[in-house]
Amino acid sequence: MKVLGIMGSPRIKGNTDLLLGEALRGAQSQGAGVKKLVVDKLKITPCREYYGCLRDGNCVIRDDMDEIYPQLLDADVIIVASPMFFYGITAQLKALVDRCQAMWVRRYRLHNLPESARKGAFIAVGATKGKNLFEGSVLTVKYFFEAIGADYADELLIRAIDKRGEIKEHPTALADAFELGKRLAK
């Protein structure tokens, strides 16, 4: 089993990173191989709507997405993690998601993205207690998973956490993330 963690936060060793790390440790505890992509360290150009992907399902922009597409297809489980920025995922992560339009084309236009039983999960942390804090992001991540051929299988959404490392003070968050990883890897 291969688990790919996509860390959408620019804050290394921050709350999102700590939660994703625990989820990946949980998956490893079940024998899964894990890999973490730190999106902020990658060169991902935003989608430019060139529509080159309509020809053959491949984006015409050459950057680090060339290495990410195969990893997305190879993973049995994909965990997306992001802090909330104005009730949405980070811009860095959104660029990656938008560039998966090429995979959407493969799946729904060209019909050459095979069906699979892959799973996806979303980990999100937000500073506010807003009732609708995660709604937009959950929809974005669900559609992302649908486009790349994974089922939205699990989530860990935590409100009222902001300061770097504050998640360590939460009574269950890190243990919940570890358990999420274990569940996904079974």
mmCIF file of C-alpha atoms in Angstrom:
data_model
loop_
_atom_site.group_PDB
_atom_site.id
_atom_site.type_symbol
_atom_site.label_atom_id
_atom_site.label_comp_id
_atom_site.label_asym_id
_atom_site.label_seq_id
_atom_site.Cartn_x
_atom_site.Cartn_y
_atom_site.Cartn_z
ATOM 1 C CA MET A 1 0.000 0.000 0.000
ATOM 2 C CA LYS A 2 1.285 3.442 -0.974
ATOM 3 C CA VAL A 3 0.108 6.535 0.883
ATOM 4 C CA LEU A 4 0.812 10.000 -0.496
ATOM 5 C CA GLY A 5 0.533 12.960 1.867
ATOM 6 C CA ILE A 6 0.105 16.361 0.258
ATOM 7 C CA MET A 7 1.084 19.100 2.691
ATOM 8 C CA GLY A 8 -0.569 22.301 1.543
ATOM 9 C CA SER A 9 0.700 24.582 4.292
ATOM 10 C CA PRO A 10 3.674 26.903 3.823
ATOM 11 C CA ARG A 11 4.337 26.588 7.572
ATOM 12 C CA ILE A 12 6.770 23.695 8.072
ATOM 13 C CA LYS A 13 6.363 22.005 11.468
ATOM 14 C CA GLY A 14 3.135 23.919 11.966
ATOM 15 C CA ASN A 15 -0.227 22.459 12.933
ATOM 16 C CA THR A 16 -1.119 21.094 9.494
ATOM 17 C CA ASP A 17 2.318 19.526 9.068
ATOM 18 C CA LEU A 18 2.156 17.910 12.519
ATOM 19 C CA LEU A 19 -1.268 16.420 11.814
ATOM 20 C CA LEU A 20 -0.244 15.097 8.406
ATOM 21 C CA GLY A 21 2.912 13.637 9.928
ATOM 22 C CA GLU A 22 0.845 11.740 12.503
ATOM 23 C CA ALA A 23 -1.523 10.456 9.820
ATOM 24 C CA LEU A 24 1.436 9.190 7.791
ATOM 25 C CA ARG A 25 2.891 7.552 10.909
ATOM 26 C CA GLY A 26 -0.457 5.847 11.447
ATOM 27 C CA ALA A 27 -0.400 4.512 7.896
ATOM 28 C CA GLN A 28 3.188 3.309 8.354
ATOM 29 C CA SER A 29 2.136 1.448 11.502
ATOM 30 C CA GLN A 30 -0.040 -0.681 9.225
ATOM 31 C CA GLY A 31 2.863 -1.452 6.878
ATOM 32 C CA ALA A 32 2.108 1.205 4.267
ATOM 33 C CA GLY A 33 4.850 3.009 2.399
ATOM 34 C CA VAL A 34 4.435 6.751 2.760
ATOM 35 C CA LYS A 35 5.638 9.824 0.915
ATOM 36 C CA LYS A 36 5.005 13.480 1.725
ATOM 37 C CA LEU A 37 4.905 16.276 -0.835
ATOM 38 C CA VAL A 38 5.419 19.769 0.555
ATOM 39 C CA VAL A 39 3.586 21.845 -2.030
ATOM 40 C CA ASP A 40 5.203 25.127 -0.969
ATOM 41 C CA LYS A 41 8.621 23.725 -1.938
ATOM 42 C CA LEU A 42 7.456 22.790 -5.454
ATOM 43 C CA LYS A 43 7.281 24.844 -8.628
ATOM 44 C CA ILE A 44 3.660 24.627 -9.720
ATOM 45 C CA THR A 45 2.410 27.177 -12.223
ATOM 46 C CA PRO A 46 -1.298 27.939 -11.904
ATOM 47 C CA CYS A 47 -3.580 26.580 -14.612
ATOM 48 C CA ARG A 48 -3.500 28.936 -17.613
ATOM 49 C CA GLU A 49 -6.477 27.413 -19.457
ATOM 50 C CA TYR A 50 -4.437 26.602 -22.531
ATOM 51 C CA TYR A 51 -6.702 23.538 -22.965
ATOM 52 C CA GLY A 52 -3.818 21.473 -24.312
ATOM 53 C CA CYS A 53 -4.968 18.707 -21.977
ATOM 54 C CA LEU A 54 -8.103 18.266 -24.105
ATOM 55 C CA ARG A 55 -5.966 16.643 -26.815
ATOM 56 C CA ASP A 56 -4.395 13.825 -24.818
ATOM 57 C CA GLY A 57 -4.969 14.410 -21.085
ATOM 58 C CA ASN A 58 -1.539 15.950 -20.549
ATOM 59 C CA CYS A 59 -0.924 19.488 -19.379
ATOM 60 C CA VAL A 60 1.273 21.524 -21.717
ATOM 61 C CA ILE A 61 2.914 23.406 -18.829
ATOM 62 C CA ARG A 62 6.260 21.884 -17.811
ATOM 63 C CA ASP A 63 7.033 22.158 -14.093
ATOM 64 C CA ASP A 64 6.984 19.974 -10.973
ATOM 65 C CA MET A 65 3.484 18.725 -11.814
ATOM 66 C CA ASP A 66 5.213 16.424 -14.314
ATOM 67 C CA GLU A 67 6.499 14.470 -11.308
ATOM 68 C CA ILE A 68 3.302 14.806 -9.267
ATOM 69 C CA TYR A 69 0.833 13.320 -11.779
ATOM 70 C CA PRO A 70 2.428 9.834 -11.683
ATOM 71 C CA GLN A 71 2.544 9.938 -7.875
ATOM 72 C CA LEU A 72 -1.148 10.794 -7.730
ATOM 73 C CA LEU A 73 -1.933 7.871 -10.012
ATOM 74 C CA ASP A 74 0.352 5.455 -8.168
ATOM 75 C CA ALA A 75 -0.922 6.121 -4.642
ATOM 76 C CA ASP A 76 -3.513 3.851 -3.080
ATOM 77 C CA VAL A 77 -4.355 6.536 -0.530
ATOM 78 C CA ILE A 78 -3.973 10.309 -0.814
ATOM 79 C CA ILE A 79 -4.161 12.558 2.223
ATOM 80 C CA VAL A 80 -4.548 16.260 1.510
ATOM 81 C CA ALA A 81 -3.742 18.607 4.392
ATOM 82 C CA SER A 82 -4.256 22.366 4.489
ATOM 83 C CA PRO A 83 -4.810 25.204 6.898
ATOM 84 C CA MET A 84 -7.797 27.408 6.135
ATOM 85 C CA PHE A 85 -6.956 30.654 4.377
ATOM 86 C CA PHE A 86 -10.126 32.771 4.117
ATOM 87 C CA TYR A 87 -12.269 29.615 4.425
ATOM 88 C CA GLY A 88 -10.374 27.856 1.629
ATOM 89 C CA ILE A 89 -7.291 25.755 0.997
ATOM 90 C CA THR A 90 -3.962 27.521 0.479
ATOM 91 C CA ALA A 91 -3.121 29.061 -2.889
ATOM 92 C CA GLN A 92 -0.194 26.676 -3.279
ATOM 93 C CA LEU A 93 -2.463 23.650 -2.864
ATOM 94 C CA LYS A 94 -5.163 25.178 -5.053
ATOM 95 C CA ALA A 95 -2.650 25.496 -7.891
ATOM 96 C CA LEU A 96 -1.941 21.748 -7.638
ATOM 97 C CA VAL A 97 -5.670 20.962 -7.554
ATOM 98 C CA ASP A 98 -6.401 23.204 -10.546
ATOM 99 C CA ARG A 99 -3.621 21.614 -12.576
ATOM 100 C CA CYS A 100 -5.363 18.268 -12.127
ATOM 101 C CA GLN A 101 -7.797 19.444 -14.778
ATOM 102 C CA ALA A 102 -5.608 17.280 -17.020
ATOM 103 C CA MET A 103 -6.578 14.230 -14.970
ATOM 104 C CA TRP A 104 -10.231 15.264 -15.085
ATOM 105 C CA VAL A 105 -9.915 15.317 -18.884
ATOM 106 C CA ARG A 106 -8.385 11.828 -18.852
ATOM 107 C CA ARG A 107 -11.215 10.551 -16.668
ATOM 108 C CA TYR A 108 -14.295 12.242 -18.111
ATOM 109 C CA ARG A 109 -13.427 13.325 -21.655
ATOM 110 C CA LEU A 110 -10.943 10.738 -22.873
ATOM 111 C CA HIS A 111 -12.135 7.926 -20.593
ATOM 112 C CA ASN A 112 -8.617 6.575 -20.102
ATOM 113 C CA LEU A 113 -8.188 6.964 -16.357
ATOM 114 C CA PRO A 114 -9.024 3.519 -14.995
ATOM 115 C CA GLU A 115 -11.522 3.056 -12.189
ATOM 116 C CA SER A 116 -9.931 2.141 -8.907
ATOM 117 C CA ALA A 117 -10.687 1.637 -5.235
ATOM 118 C CA ARG A 118 -8.313 4.376 -4.130
ATOM 119 C CA LYS A 119 -9.112 6.432 -1.056
ATOM 120 C CA GLY A 120 -8.626 10.058 -0.174
ATOM 121 C CA ALA A 121 -8.804 11.982 3.077
ATOM 122 C CA PHE A 122 -8.721 15.636 4.045
ATOM 123 C CA ILE A 123 -7.032 17.136 7.091
ATOM 124 C CA ALA A 124 -7.788 20.800 7.745
ATOM 125 C CA VAL A 125 -7.063 23.243 10.533
ATOM 126 C CA GLY A 126 -8.683 26.638 10.978
ATOM 127 C CA ALA A 127 -8.177 29.451 13.448
ATOM 128 C CA THR A 128 -11.822 30.443 13.751
ATOM 129 C CA LYS A 129 -14.831 28.559 15.085
ATOM 130 C CA GLY A 130 -16.946 29.535 12.076
ATOM 131 C CA LYS A 131 -19.851 27.215 11.346
ATOM 132 C CA ASN A 132 -19.051 27.088 7.611
ATOM 133 C CA LEU A 133 -15.274 27.115 8.005
ATOM 134 C CA PHE A 134 -14.612 23.922 6.052
ATOM 135 C CA GLU A 135 -17.554 23.742 3.628
ATOM 136 C CA GLY A 136 -15.860 25.246 0.571
ATOM 137 C CA SER A 137 -12.609 23.389 1.108
ATOM 138 C CA VAL A 138 -14.342 20.053 1.592
ATOM 139 C CA LEU A 139 -16.146 20.527 -1.732
ATOM 140 C CA THR A 140 -12.895 21.442 -3.488
ATOM 141 C CA VAL A 141 -11.090 18.408 -2.085
ATOM 142 C CA LYS A 142 -14.013 16.082 -2.896
ATOM 143 C CA TYR A 143 -13.996 17.242 -6.524
ATOM 144 C CA PHE A 144 -10.210 16.935 -6.642
ATOM 145 C CA PHE A 145 -10.439 13.319 -5.475
ATOM 146 C CA GLU A 146 -13.226 12.619 -7.947
ATOM 147 C CA ALA A 147 -11.118 14.022 -10.798
ATOM 148 C CA ILE A 148 -8.099 11.868 -9.946
ATOM 149 C CA GLY A 149 -10.123 8.712 -9.267
ATOM 150 C CA ALA A 150 -10.181 8.470 -5.469
ATOM 151 C CA ASP A 151 -13.107 8.253 -3.066
ATOM 152 C CA TYR A 152 -13.395 10.873 -0.319
ATOM 153 C CA ALA A 153 -13.160 8.366 2.506
ATOM 154 C CA ASP A 154 -12.253 10.283 5.661
ATOM 155 C CA GLU A 155 -11.590 13.694 7.147
ATOM 156 C CA LEU A 156 -10.180 15.415 10.201
ATOM 157 C CA LEU A 157 -11.348 19.024 10.503
ATOM 158 C CA ILE A 158 -10.192 21.027 13.510
ATOM 159 C CA ARG A 159 -11.359 24.529 14.476
ATOM 160 C CA ALA A 160 -9.904 27.168 16.798
ATOM 161 C CA ILE A 161 -6.214 26.325 16.275
ATOM 162 C CA ASP A 162 -3.866 29.006 14.972
ATOM 163 C CA LYS A 163 -0.486 29.464 16.665
ATOM 164 C CA ARG A 164 2.404 27.303 15.451
ATOM 165 C CA GLY A 165 2.370 24.041 17.392
ATOM 166 C CA GLU A 166 -0.902 24.826 19.169
ATOM 167 C CA ILE A 167 -2.290 21.514 17.904
ATOM 168 C CA LYS A 168 -0.111 19.775 20.506
ATOM 169 C CA GLU A 169 -2.360 21.277 23.182
ATOM 170 C CA HIS A 170 -5.523 19.835 21.613
ATOM 171 C CA PRO A 171 -6.682 16.851 23.679
ATOM 172 C CA THR A 172 -7.166 14.389 20.795
ATOM 173 C CA ALA A 173 -6.062 15.893 17.474
ATOM 174 C CA LEU A 174 -2.701 14.157 17.031
ATOM 175 C CA ALA A 175 -4.094 10.798 18.148
ATOM 176 C CA ASP A 176 -7.074 11.318 15.816
ATOM 177 C CA ALA A 177 -4.703 11.984 12.913
ATOM 178 C CA PHE A 178 -2.704 8.831 13.715
ATOM 179 C CA GLU A 179 -5.931 6.794 13.785
ATOM 180 C CA LEU A 180 -7.062 8.319 10.482
ATOM 181 C CA GLY A 181 -3.821 7.120 8.896
ATOM 182 C CA LYS A 182 -4.289 3.639 10.348
ATOM 183 C CA ARG A 183 -7.862 3.408 9.055
ATOM 184 C CA LEU A 184 -6.867 4.471 5.579
ATOM 185 C CA ALA A 185 -4.042 1.943 5.373
ATOM 186 C CA LYS A 186 -6.170 -1.063 6.356
#
